[in-house]
Coordinates of C-alpha atoms in Angstrom, one line a residue:
X948 CA 23.2 -30.4 14.4
X949 CA 19.8 -32.1 13.6
X950 CA 19.5 -32.4 9.9
X951 CA 17.0 -34.5 7.6
X952 CA 18.7 -36.3 4.6
X953 CA 16.7 -35.8 1.4
X954 CA 17.6 -39.3 0.2
X955 CA 17.9 -41.6 3.2
X956 CA 15.7 -44.8 2.9
X957 CA 13.1 -46.1 2.9
X958 CA 11.5 -42.6 1.4
X959 CA 13.5 -40.6 -0.3
X960 CA 12.8 -37.0 -0.8
X961 CA 14.3 -34.5 -3.7
X962 CA 14.9 -30.9 -2.6
X963 CA 12.2 -29.0 -3.8
X964 CA 14.8 -26.5 -5.3
X965 CA 15.7 -29.3 -7.3
X966 CA 12.5 -30.9 -8.2
X967 CA 11.1 -27.4 -10.0
X968 CA 14.4 -27.6 -12.2
X969 CA 14.1 -31.0 -13.5
X970 CA 10.4 -30.2 -14.2
X971 CA 9.3 -33.6 -13.3
X972 CA 5.8 -34.9 -14.0
X973 CA 3.6 -32.5 -12.4
X974 CA 1.4 -34.8 -10.1
X975 CA 4.5 -36.7 -9.1
X976 CA 6.0 -35.8 -6.0
X977 CA 8.5 -38.6 -5.0
X978 CA 11.3 -39.8 -7.4
X979 CA 13.5 -42.8 -7.4
X980 CA 16.8 -42.6 -5.1
X981 CA 19.8 -40.6 -6.2
X982 CA 23.2 -42.8 -5.9
X983 CA 25.2 -39.8 -6.1
X984 CA 26.8 -39.4 -2.7
X985 CA 27.8 -35.4 -3.3
X986 CA 24.3 -34.8 -4.3
X987 CA 23.1 -36.3 -1.3
X988 CA 25.5 -34.6 1.0
X989 CA 24.8 -31.2 -0.7
X990 CA 21.5 -31.0 0.1
X991 CA 20.9 -31.9 3.4
X992 CA 18.7 -29.7 5.2
X993 CA 19.3 -28.2 8.9
X994 CA 16.9 -26.9 11.1
X995 CA 16.1 -23.3 10.7
X996 CA 17.2 -21.8 14.1
X997 CA 20.8 -23.6 13.4
X998 CA 21.6 -21.1 10.9
X999 CA 19.5 -18.1 12.3
X1000 CA 22.5 -16.6 13.9
X1001 CA 24.1 -15.9 10.5
X1002 CA 21.0 -14.6 8.9
X1003 CA 19.5 -11.4 9.6
X1004 CA 16.7 -11.5 11.9
X1005 CA 14.8 -8.8 10.7
X1006 CA 14.1 -10.3 7.5
X1007 CA 10.8 -12.5 6.7
X1008 CA 11.6 -15.9 5.2
X1009 CA 8.8 -17.5 2.7
X1010 CA 8.8 -21.3 2.1
X1011 CA 10.4 -21.6 -1.5
X1012 CA 7.4 -24.1 -2.0
X1013 CA 4.1 -22.8 -0.8
X1014 CA 5.0 -19.0 -0.4
X1015 CA 4.3 -18.4 2.9
X1016 CA 5.8 -17.6 6.2
X1017 CA 8.5 -19.8 7.7
X1018 CA 8.4 -20.6 11.4
X1019 CA 12.1 -20.1 12.2
X1020 CA 12.2 -22.9 14.9
X1021 CA 10.6 -26.1 13.3
X1022 CA 11.4 -25.7 9.4
X1023 CA 14.3 -26.0 7.4
X1024 CA 17.4 -24.3 5.4
X1025 CA 18.8 -25.9 2.6
X1026 CA 22.5 -24.4 2.2
X1027 CA 22.8 -25.6 -1.5
X1028 CA 19.9 -23.9 -3.0
X1029 CA 20.0 -21.0 -0.2
X1030 CA 16.4 -21.4 0.6
X1031 CA 13.8 -22.5 3.3
X1032 CA 11.4 -24.7 3.5
X1033 CA 8.4 -25.8 5.6
X1034 CA 9.0 -29.1 7.2
X1035 CA 5.8 -29.9 6.1
X1036 CA 6.3 -28.9 2.5
X1037 CA 9.5 -31.4 2.5
X1038 CA 7.9 -34.3 4.1
X1039 CA 4.4 -34.1 2.8
X1040 CA 3.3 -37.6 1.3
X1041 CA 1.5 -37.7 -2.2
X1042 CA -1.8 -38.5 -0.6
X1043 CA -3.4 -37.6 3.0
X1044 CA -6.6 -38.3 4.5
X1045 CA -7.7 -35.8 7.0
X1046 CA -10.8 -35.6 9.2
X1047 CA -11.5 -32.3 7.5
X1048 CA -12.5 -33.8 4.7
X1049 CA -13.6 -37.3 5.7
X1050 CA -15.0 -38.6 2.1
X1051 CA -12.2 -38.4 0.1
X1052 CA -8.6 -38.5 0.2
X1053 CA -6.3 -35.5 -0.9
X1054 CA -3.9 -35.7 -3.6
X1055 CA -0.6 -33.6 -3.4
X1056 CA -0.7 -31.8 -6.9
X1057 CA 1.6 -28.8 -8.1
X1058 CA -0.2 -25.9 -9.2
X1059 CA 0.2 -24.8 -12.4
X1060 CA 2.2 -21.8 -13.7
X1061 CA 0.1 -18.6 -14.9
X1062 CA 1.2 -18.7 -18.4
X1063 CA 0.1 -22.6 -18.7
X1064 CA -3.7 -21.6 -18.0
X1065 CA -6.6 -21.3 -20.5
X1066 CA -7.2 -17.4 -20.9
X1067 CA -9.8 -16.5 -18.3
X1068 CA -9.1 -19.1 -15.9
X1069 CA -8.5 -18.7 -12.2
X1070 CA -4.7 -18.4 -11.5
X1071 CA -4.9 -19.9 -8.0
X1072 CA -6.9 -22.2 -5.9
X1073 CA -8.1 -20.9 -2.2
X1074 CA -6.8 -22.9 0.8
X1075 CA -10.2 -24.0 2.6
X1076 CA -8.6 -23.9 5.9
X1077 CA -6.6 -20.5 6.1
X1078 CA -8.6 -18.8 2.7
X1079 CA -4.9 -17.8 1.3
X1080 CA -4.3 -18.4 -2.5
X1081 CA -2.0 -21.9 -3.3
X1082 CA 0.8 -20.2 -4.9
X1083 CA 3.0 -21.9 -7.7
X1084 CA 3.9 -25.0 -5.7
X1085 CA 2.4 -27.7 -4.4
X1086 CA -1.0 -28.0 -2.4
X1087 CA -3.4 -30.7 -1.5
X1088 CA -6.6 -31.2 -3.3
X1089 CA -10.1 -33.1 -3.5
X1090 CA -10.8 -32.7 -7.1
X1091 CA -14.2 -34.3 -6.6
X1092 CA -15.4 -31.4 -4.1
X1093 CA -13.3 -28.6 -5.4
X1094 CA -11.4 -29.0 -1.6
X1095 CA -7.8 -27.8 -1.1
X1096 CA -5.0 -27.3 1.5
X1097 CA -1.7 -26.0 1.7
X1098 CA 0.6 -28.8 3.1
X1099 CA 1.2 -26.6 6.4
X1100 CA -2.5 -26.7 7.0
X1101 CA -3.0 -30.2 6.3
X1102 CA -0.4 -31.9 8.5
X1103 CA -0.9 -29.1 11.3
X1104 CA -5.0 -29.2 11.4
X1105 CA -6.8 -27.7 14.9
X1106 CA -9.3 -29.7 17.2
X1107 CA -12.4 -30.6 15.5
X1108 CA -14.1 -28.9 18.3
X1109 CA -13.0 -25.5 19.9
X1110 CA -13.7 -23.9 23.2
X1111 CA -13.1 -20.1 23.3
X1112 CA -15.6 -18.6 25.6
X1113 CA -14.5 -14.8 24.2
X1114 CA -16.1 -15.6 21.1
X1115 CA -18.7 -17.9 22.4
X1116 CA -20.1 -19.7 25.3
X1117 CA -20.4 -23.0 24.2
X1118 CA -17.9 -25.5 22.4
X1119 CA -18.0 -25.2 18.6
X1120 CA -17.9 -28.2 16.5
X1121 CA -16.3 -28.4 12.6
X1122 CA -19.2 -28.4 10.1
X1123 CA -17.6 -30.9 7.4
X1124 CA -19.8 -30.3 4.3
X1125 CA -18.4 -27.4 2.0
X1126 CA -21.1 -24.9 2.3
X1127 CA -21.6 -21.3 1.9
X1128 CA -23.3 -20.7 5.2
X1129 CA -23.4 -17.1 6.7
X1130 CA -20.8 -16.3 9.3
X1131 CA -22.5 -14.8 12.7
X1132 CA -19.0 -12.6 13.1
X1133 CA -18.1 -11.5 9.7
X1134 CA -21.8 -11.7 8.3
X1135 CA -20.3 -13.3 4.6
X1136 CA -20.7 -16.5 3.2
X1137 CA -17.6 -18.2 2.0
X1138 CA -17.4 -21.9 1.2
X1139 CA -13.5 -21.7 1.2
X1140 CA -13.2 -21.2 4.9
X1141 CA -13.9 -23.8 7.6
X1142 CA -17.0 -23.6 9.3
X1143 CA -17.9 -24.1 13.2
X1144 CA -21.1 -24.5 14.7
X1145 CA -22.9 -24.3 18.1
X1146 CA -26.1 -26.4 17.3
X1147 CA -27.4 -25.3 20.7
X1148 CA -27.5 -21.7 19.8
X1149 CA -27.8 -21.8 15.9
X1150 CA -24.5 -19.9 15.8
X1151 CA -22.3 -20.5 12.8
X1152 CA -18.6 -18.8 12.3
X1153 CA -15.7 -19.2 10.4
X1154 CA -12.4 -20.6 11.8
X1155 CA -10.6 -17.4 10.8
X1156 CA -13.4 -15.4 12.9
X1157 CA -13.4 -17.2 15.7
X1158 CA -10.1 -15.7 17.0
X1159 CA -10.8 -11.9 15.9
X1160 CA -9.6 -9.8 18.6
X1161 CA -11.8 -8.0 20.8
X1162 CA -10.3 -4.5 21.2
X1163 CA -8.4 -3.0 18.6
X1164 CA -7.7 0.5 16.6
X1165 CA -7.9 1.3 13.1
X1166 CA -6.6 4.1 11.1
X1167 CA -10.2 5.2 10.2
X1168 CA -11.0 6.5 13.7
X1169 CA -9.4 8.2 16.4
X1170 CA -10.5 6.0 19.5
X1171 CA -10.1 2.1 20.2
X1172 CA -12.8 0.1 18.8
X1173 CA -14.7 -3.1 20.5
X1174 CA -16.2 -6.2 19.4
X1175 CA -19.9 -6.7 19.9
X1176 CA -22.4 -9.4 19.3
X1177 CA -25.5 -9.1 17.4
X1178 CA -28.0 -6.5 19.1
X1179 CA -31.5 -5.3 18.3
X1180 CA -31.8 -1.7 19.7
X1181 CA -30.3 0.1 16.9
X1182 CA -30.9 0.5 13.1
X1183 CA -29.6 2.2 10.0
X1184 CA -26.2 1.7 10.8
X1185 CA -23.3 2.2 8.0
X1186 CA -19.5 0.7 8.1
X1187 CA -17.2 3.6 8.6
X1188 CA -14.9 1.9 6.3
X1189 CA -17.3 0.6 3.2
X1190 CA -19.9 2.8 3.8
X1191 CA -22.5 -0.2 3.0
X1192 CA -25.1 -1.1 5.8
X1193 CA -24.3 -3.2 9.0
X1194 CA -26.5 -5.8 9.7
X1195 CA -27.6 -5.5 13.4
X1196 CA -27.6 -9.4 13.5
X1197 CA -24.2 -10.2 13.3
X1198 CA -20.9 -9.2 14.9
X1199 CA -19.2 -5.7 14.3
X1200 CA -17.1 -3.5 15.9
X1201 CA -18.1 -0.1 17.5
X1202 CA -16.0 2.8 19.3
X1203 CA -15.4 2.1 22.9
X1204 CA -16.3 6.0 23.4
X1205 CA -19.5 5.7 22.2
X1206 CA -19.0 8.0 19.0
X1207 CA -21.7 6.1 17.2
X1208 CA -18.9 4.7 14.7
X1209 CA -19.5 1.3 13.9
X1210 CA -17.6 -0.9 11.5
X1211 CA -18.0 -4.9 9.7
X1212 CA -15.8 -7.1 11.1
X1213 CA -13.9 -7.6 7.9
X1214 CA -13.2 -4.3 7.0
X1215 CA -12.1 -3.5 10.5
X1216 CA -9.2 -6.4 10.3
X1217 CA -7.7 -5.4 7.0
X1218 CA -4.0 -5.3 6.8
X1219 CA -4.0 -1.8 5.9
X1220 CA -6.4 -0.5 8.3
X1221 CA -5.5 -2.4 11.6
X1222 CA -1.6 -3.4 12.9
X1223 CA -2.6 -6.8 14.2
X1224 CA -2.4 -5.7 18.0
X1225 CA -5.1 -7.2 20.5
X1226 CA -5.7 -4.0 23.0
X1227 CA -7.9 -5.8 25.6
X1228 CA -6.1 -5.1 28.8
X1229 CA -3.2 -2.5 27.2
X1230 CA -3.1 0.8 28.6
X1231 CA -4.3 3.6 25.9
X1232 CA -1.7 4.9 24.3
X1233 CA -2.6 8.9 23.3
X1234 CA -0.2 10.2 20.1
X1235 CA 0.5 14.0 21.0
X1236 CA 0.1 16.8 18.8
X1237 CA 3.7 17.2 18.8
X1238 CA 4.8 20.8 16.8
X1239 CA 7.4 20.4 14.2
X1240 CA 8.7 24.0 15.2
X1241 CA 9.7 25.9 18.0
X1242 CA 8.0 29.5 18.7
X1243 CA 11.0 31.9 18.9
X1244 CA 8.6 34.9 19.7
X1245 CA 5.4 36.3 18.3
X1246 CA 5.0 35.1 14.3
X1247 CA 8.8 34.2 14.5
X1248 CA 9.6 30.4 14.6
X1249 CA 12.5 27.9 14.1
X1250 CA 11.2 24.9 12.1
X1251 CA 12.8 21.5 12.6
X1252 CA 13.2 21.3 8.5
X1253 CA 15.4 24.6 8.8
X1254 CA 17.2 24.6 12.0
X1255 CA 19.7 27.2 11.5
X1256 CA 17.5 30.3 10.5
X1257 CA 14.4 31.3 11.8
X1258 CA 11.2 32.1 10.0
X1259 CA 8.6 34.7 10.0
X1260 CA 5.0 34.5 9.3
X1261 CA 4.0 36.8 6.6
X1262 CA 0.5 38.2 6.0
X1263 CA -0.2 37.6 2.1
X1264 CA -2.8 39.4 0.2
X1265 CA -5.1 36.4 -1.1
X1266 CA -4.6 35.8 -4.9
X1267 CA -1.3 37.8 -4.8
X1268 CA 1.3 35.3 -6.4
X1269 CA 4.9 35.2 -5.1
X1270 CA 6.8 34.8 -8.6
X1271 CA 8.4 31.7 -9.2
X1272 CA 8.6 30.3 -5.4
X1273 CA 7.6 27.0 -4.3
X1274 CA 7.1 25.7 -0.8
X1275 CA 9.5 23.3 0.6
X1276 CA 7.1 21.1 2.0
X1277 CA 4.3 20.2 -0.6
X1278 CA 6.2 21.9 -3.4
X1279 CA 3.3 24.0 -4.8
X1280 CA 3.8 27.3 -5.8
X1281 CA 3.2 30.1 -3.2
X1282 CA -0.1 31.7 -4.2
X1283 CA -2.9 32.2 -1.1
X1284 CA -2.6 31.9 2.3
X1285 CA -0.4 32.8 4.8
X1286 CA 3.7 31.7 4.7
X1287 CA 6.8 31.2 6.9
X1288 CA 9.6 33.0 5.1
X1289 CA 13.1 32.4 6.4
X1290 CA 14.7 35.6 7.5
X1291 CA 18.1 35.3 5.9
X1292 CA 17.4 32.8 2.7
X1293 CA 15.0 31.9 0.1
X1294 CA 13.6 29.2 2.6
X1295 CA 9.6 29.1 2.1
X1296 CA 6.6 27.0 4.2
X1297 CA 3.2 27.6 3.9
X1298 CA 1.5 28.2 7.0
X1299 CA -0.4 24.8 6.9
X1300 CA 2.5 22.9 5.7
X1301 CA 4.8 24.6 8.7
X1302 CA 2.0 23.5 11.3
X1303 CA 1.7 20.0 10.2
X1304 CA 2.5 17.3 13.0
X1305 CA 5.3 15.5 13.8
X1306 CA 3.2 12.1 13.9
X1307 CA -0.3 11.5 12.8
X1308 CA -2.4 8.7 11.5
X1309 CA -3.9 8.6 8.1
X1310 CA -6.5 6.3 6.4
X1311 CA -4.5 4.8 4.1
X1312 CA -2.1 3.1 6.8
X1313 CA -2.4 0.7 9.9
X1314 CA 0.4 2.4 11.7
X1315 CA 1.4 5.8 12.7
X1316 CA 3.2 7.8 10.2
X1317 CA 6.3 10.3 11.4
X1318 CA 7.1 13.3 9.2
X1319 CA 10.3 13.3 7.5
X1320 CA 11.8 16.6 6.5
X1321 CA 14.9 16.0 5.2
X1322 CA 16.8 13.0 3.5
X1323 CA 20.9 12.8 2.8
X1324 CA 21.3 12.0 -1.0
X1325 CA 17.7 11.1 -1.6
X1326 CA 15.7 14.0 -1.8
X1327 CA 13.0 11.9 -3.7
X1328 CA 10.4 9.5 -3.2
X1329 CA 7.3 8.1 -4.4
X1330 CA 4.1 8.8 -3.0
X1331 CA 2.2 5.5 -2.5
X1332 CA -1.6 7.4 -2.9
X1333 CA -0.9 9.7 -5.8
X1334 CA 2.2 7.9 -7.5
X1335 CA 3.8 11.1 -8.2
X1336 CA 7.6 11.2 -7.8
X1337 CA 8.2 14.2 -4.7
X1338 CA 11.2 15.9 -3.1
X1339 CA 9.2 17.9 -0.5
X1340 CA 8.5 16.1 3.2
X1341 CA 6.9 13.0 3.4
X1342 CA 5.1 11.2 6.4
X1343 CA 6.7 7.8 6.6
X1344 CA 5.9 4.5 8.6
X1345 CA 9.0 3.0 10.5
X1346 CA 7.5 0.2 11.7
X1347 CA 9.5 -2.9 10.8
X1348 CA 10.4 -3.6 7.0
X1349 CA 7.3 -0.7 6.0
X1350 CA 7.8 1.4 3.4
X1351 CA 5.1 3.5 3.2
X1352 CA 5.5 6.9 2.4
X1353 CA 3.0 9.8 1.9
X1354 CA 3.4 13.2 0.3
X1355 CA 2.1 16.0 2.4
X1356 CA -0.8 16.7 -0.1
X1357 CA -2.1 13.4 0.1
X1358 CA -1.3 13.2 4.1
X1359 CA -3.8 16.1 4.5
X1360 CA -6.7 14.2 2.6
X1361 CA -9.3 13.0 5.2
X1362 CA -12.7 11.8 5.4
X1363 CA -14.9 13.2 4.5
X1364 CA -13.0 14.9 1.5
X1365 CA -14.5 18.4 0.0
X1366 CA -13.6 19.4 -3.1
X1367 CA -14.7 22.7 -5.6
X1368 CA -15.1 20.3 -8.2
X1369 CA -17.8 18.1 -6.6
X1370 CA -20.9 19.2 -4.5
X1371 CA -21.0 15.9 -2.3
X1372 CA -18.2 14.7 0.4
X1373 CA -16.1 12.3 -0.7
X1374 CA -14.9 8.8 0.8
X1375 CA -12.1 6.4 0.8
X1376 CA -15.0 3.9 0.1
X1377 CA -13.9 0.0 0.0
X1378 CA -15.4 -3.6 0.4
X1379 CA -13.6 -6.6 1.2
X1380 CA -10.4 -7.3 0.5
X1381 CA -9.5 -3.7 0.4
X1382 CA -9.7 -0.4 -1.4
X1383 CA -10.4 -1.4 -5.0
X1384 CA -9.1 0.3 -8.1
X1385 CA -11.6 2.4 -10.2
X1386 CA -11.1 4.7 -13.1
X1387 CA -10.7 8.0 -12.1
X1388 CA -13.4 10.3 -13.4
X1389 CA -10.8 13.0 -14.4
X1390 CA -7.7 11.2 -15.8
X1391 CA -9.2 8.1 -16.7
X1392 CA -6.5 6.2 -14.5
X1393 CA -6.7 3.4 -12.3
X1394 CA -5.2 4.4 -8.6
X1395 CA -6.2 4.7 -5.2
X1396 CA -9.2 6.9 -4.9
X1397 CA -11.8 8.9 -3.3
X1398 CA -15.5 8.4 -4.3
X1399 CA -19.2 9.7 -3.8
X1400 CA -21.4 7.7 -2.1
X1401 CA -24.4 9.8 -3.5
X1402 CA -23.2 9.6 -7.1
X1403 CA -21.9 6.3 -7.4
X1404 CA -20.3 7.0 -11.0
X1405 CA -17.9 9.7 -9.5
X1406 CA -14.5 8.8 -8.4
X1407 CA -11.4 11.1 -8.0
X1408 CA -8.0 9.6 -7.6
X1409 CA -5.6 11.1 -5.2
X1410 CA -3.3 12.6 -8.1
X1411 CA -6.2 14.8 -9.4
X1412 CA -7.8 15.2 -5.9
X1413 CA -4.6 17.0 -4.8
X1414 CA -4.5 19.1 -7.8
X1415 CA -4.1 23.0 -7.4
X1416 CA -7.6 24.2 -8.0
X1417 CA -6.4 27.7 -8.9
X1418 CA -3.4 28.2 -11.0
X1419 CA -1.5 31.2 -12.7
X1420 CA -0.8 31.4 -16.2
X1421 CA 2.0 33.6 -17.8
X1422 CA 2.6 37.0 -16.6
X1423 CA -0.6 37.7 -14.5
X1424 CA -0.4 39.2 -11.0
X1425 CA -3.2 37.1 -9.9
X1426 CA -3.8 33.2 -10.6
X1427 CA -6.7 33.3 -13.4
X1428 CA -7.0 29.6 -14.2
X1429 CA -9.2 26.9 -12.6
X1430 CA -9.6 23.2 -12.7
X1431 CA -13.1 22.4 -14.4
X1432 CA -14.4 18.8 -14.4
X1433 CA -16.7 18.0 -17.5
X1434 CA -18.2 14.8 -19.1
X1435 CA -15.9 13.3 -21.7
X1436 CA -17.5 14.3 -24.8
X1437 CA -14.9 14.1 -27.5
X1438 CA -12.3 17.1 -28.2
X1439 CA -13.1 20.3 -26.0
X1440 CA -10.5 22.9 -27.3
X1441 CA -6.7 23.6 -28.1
X1442 CA -3.9 23.8 -25.3
X1443 CA -2.4 27.3 -26.0
X1444 CA 1.2 25.9 -24.5
X1445 CA 1.6 22.7 -27.1
X1446 CA -1.0 23.4 -29.4
X1447 CA -2.6 20.2 -29.4
X1448 CA -6.5 18.7 -28.9
X1449 CA -7.7 19.0 -25.2
X1450 CA -9.8 16.0 -23.9
X1451 CA -11.6 16.4 -20.9
X1452 CA -10.5 12.8 -19.5
X1453 CA -6.6 13.7 -19.2
X1454 CA -7.4 17.1 -17.2
X1455 CA -6.6 20.4 -18.3
X1456 CA -7.1 24.6 -17.0
X1457 CA -9.3 26.8 -18.1
X1458 CA -10.2 30.5 -17.6
X1459 CA -13.7 31.3 -17.5
X1460 CA -13.2 34.8 -18.5
X1461 CA -13.2 36.0 -22.4
X1462 CA -9.9 34.9 -23.0
X1463 CA -10.9 31.3 -23.3
X1464 CA -7.5 30.0 -22.6
X1465 CA -7.2 26.4 -21.9
X1466 CA -3.9 24.2 -21.2
X1467 CA -3.1 20.8 -20.6
X1468 CA -2.2 20.1 -16.7
X1469 CA 1.1 18.5 -17.7
X1470 CA 1.8 21.7 -20.1
X1471 CA 1.6 24.0 -17.2
X1472 CA 2.8 22.3 -14.3
X1473 CA 5.1 19.5 -15.9
X1474 CA 5.3 16.0 -16.0
X1475 CA 7.0 15.9 -12.3
X1476 CA 5.3 18.7 -10.9
X1477 CA 6.4 18.1 -7.5
X1478 CA 10.0 17.9 -8.2
X1479 CA 11.7 21.1 -7.5
X1480 CA 15.3 22.3 -8.5
X1481 CA 18.3 22.9 -6.0
X1482 CA 18.0 19.4 -5.0
X1483 CA 19.6 16.0 -6.2
X1484 CA 19.8 12.4 -5.5
X1485 CA 21.9 9.5 -6.2
X1486 CA 21.1 6.2 -8.2
X1487 CA 23.0 2.9 -7.3
X1488 CA 25.4 4.7 -5.4
X1489 CA 27.7 6.0 -8.5
X1490 CA 25.1 8.3 -10.8
X1491 CA 24.4 11.9 -9.3
X1492 CA 21.2 13.5 -10.5
X1493 CA 21.0 17.2 -10.1
X1494 CA 17.5 18.9 -10.7
X1495 CA 18.3 22.0 -12.2
X1496 CA 15.9 24.7 -13.2
X1497 CA 15.0 24.7 -17.1
X1498 CA 14.6 28.6 -17.8
X1499 CA 17.5 29.6 -20.2
X1500 CA 16.7 31.6 -23.4
X1501 CA 17.1 28.2 -25.3
X1502 CA 15.8 24.8 -24.3
X1503 CA 18.5 21.9 -24.4
X1504 CA 17.7 18.4 -26.0
X1505 CA 16.7 15.4 -23.7
X1506 CA 18.8 12.3 -24.7
X1507 CA 16.1 10.4 -23.6
X1508 CA 13.1 11.3 -25.7
X1509 CA 15.3 13.6 -28.3
X1510 CA 13.1 16.6 -27.8
X1511 CA 13.5 20.1 -26.5
X1512 CA 13.0 20.1 -22.4
X1513 CA 9.8 22.0 -22.0
X1514 CA 9.0 22.2 -18.3
X1515 CA 10.2 24.2 -15.8
X1516 CA 12.6 22.0 -14.3
X1517 CA 15.5 19.1 -16.1
X1518 CA 17.7 16.4 -14.5
X1519 CA 21.2 16.5 -14.9
X1520 CA 23.1 13.2 -14.5
X1521 CA 26.6 12.8 -14.1
X1522 CA 28.4 9.5 -13.8
X1523 CA 32.0 8.9 -12.0
X1524 CA 33.4 9.3 -15.7
X1525 CA 32.2 12.8 -15.7
X1526 CA 29.7 12.0 -18.5
X1527 CA 27.0 14.5 -18.6
X1528 CA 23.2 13.5 -19.5
X1529 CA 20.6 16.0 -19.9
X1530 CA 17.3 14.6 -19.4
X1531 CA 13.5 16.1 -19.1
X1532 CA 11.6 13.9 -17.1
X1533 CA 12.0 11.0 -14.5
X1534 CA 10.4 8.7 -17.2
X1535 CA 13.1 9.8 -19.5
X1536 CA 15.8 9.2 -17.0
X1537 CA 14.4 5.6 -16.2
X1538 CA 14.5 5.2 -20.0
X1539 CA 18.1 5.9 -20.6
X1540 CA 19.5 3.9 -17.5
X1541 CA 17.2 1.1 -18.3
X1542 CA 15.5 1.0 -15.0
X1543 CA 11.5 0.4 -14.0
X1544 CA 9.6 3.5 -13.9
X1545 CA 8.5 2.3 -10.5
X1546 CA 12.0 2.0 -9.6
X1547 CA 12.3 4.8 -7.0

């Protein structure tokens, strides 16, 4: 088995893992030769492919020095440290001269830990080759020119000239000056990317844009998109992702079906929208609208989530409330619209939820999502959009190690999105680098959001956008409270449930009638509104947690917060020693078990 000895003469290397532990001079990479034979033997590096057979092939390994992906067939593994390292990171000399920066040599430096940086300073430098941040580890730098490279980029640089006819008909030549020239492909000026030029055509392109795909599919559009060069026969284009103007003088992606849909190059190739696949020459795969149920006869179905009993479509009177009944898919109370109810038990689905497709694309994710209707021992999950704990149906991604999950309420959000609280359509607006978090106009929290293009100050997070607009209060036969939106001008009223002051920015329900009822959203729906009783989950393989109705004449005391459990459900946890814990919320559950709130 081929191996590299850290300490073999004439040049000796200390294992990077040990180097960090010893806290050497941050600008010193080489150290004096170690004489301890056992240390020399124990830190012998092996080629990664020689040990890959004993590792899980589906795990992505990162270099412990630069935190970038490992190439299994050229990089190294240290059994003593149980870590992977790039060959370039292990062997990188303290000084290097590269043709991409001919004026000055580059020095090998250590990134400073964030805790040691002055307040307000930048945590990382960006690599001028790949554009990625240099993490806490080693990197090459020219302090005079503010020029930085990862060791892998510095040692494995590509040619000074590139011939790629798919992007440009002439040979492209590297432009060595640090600059912010506008790229003809992405329409952005960025001095942290290598620039290649064609002097004959006055064509300028970033090295990261040269090999952009020609045909792709993104989650925001139903058809494939094809890259098109600058054209002059179209004006007033706006990007289908960020909704900003698309300049006709630069490259872009457009729909192959002539939908008049256009996207900036950088927006189209974002990781959360594009799956990274080049589709040029590939046959088009149409995802069928596969139903989640089988029709038995007129108005009677057998749903995949309830396979043992048939379900019948019931026509409901609009506004008539089904007392204490919740849809098993979205965990919303049954208020209006038609429902499918089991002919033998209490299982109920909204007609809309029953008709959800088995597969669908969603604007928030690059891969197709599959409807998940049941989980053995794991009824709950956290929706990535609204961040609510849920125990209903989920749309889940099964591509590789992707853990993306949406509840069905957020999965039904599409562009343009309309809501009773705002007169204009809302969009998932975003710029370069993905969706930017902004404060929701209703709850004030920073989450993934929808925003209005016409009203730049209106932002709606997924949690607020998917709340019920109308709800029932107390013993009224019809629902009578609505969700208003008002600018935050201080205390608005008093909550009829907790008798505390209501502020518009935390959200509330109110009645427009003379009764003038106002209640906090959490007081009416609970802190975990999309968890439902009758289900359970397991924590760490031994702690069983049951979701129970909290409808007794007296309310028990939560062992987490010490208060009476106020909401419609509570959590009853049992460990192997039969100790019972009663908790009022997922937050209290995490607090008692000393788990982070995002543990689930």
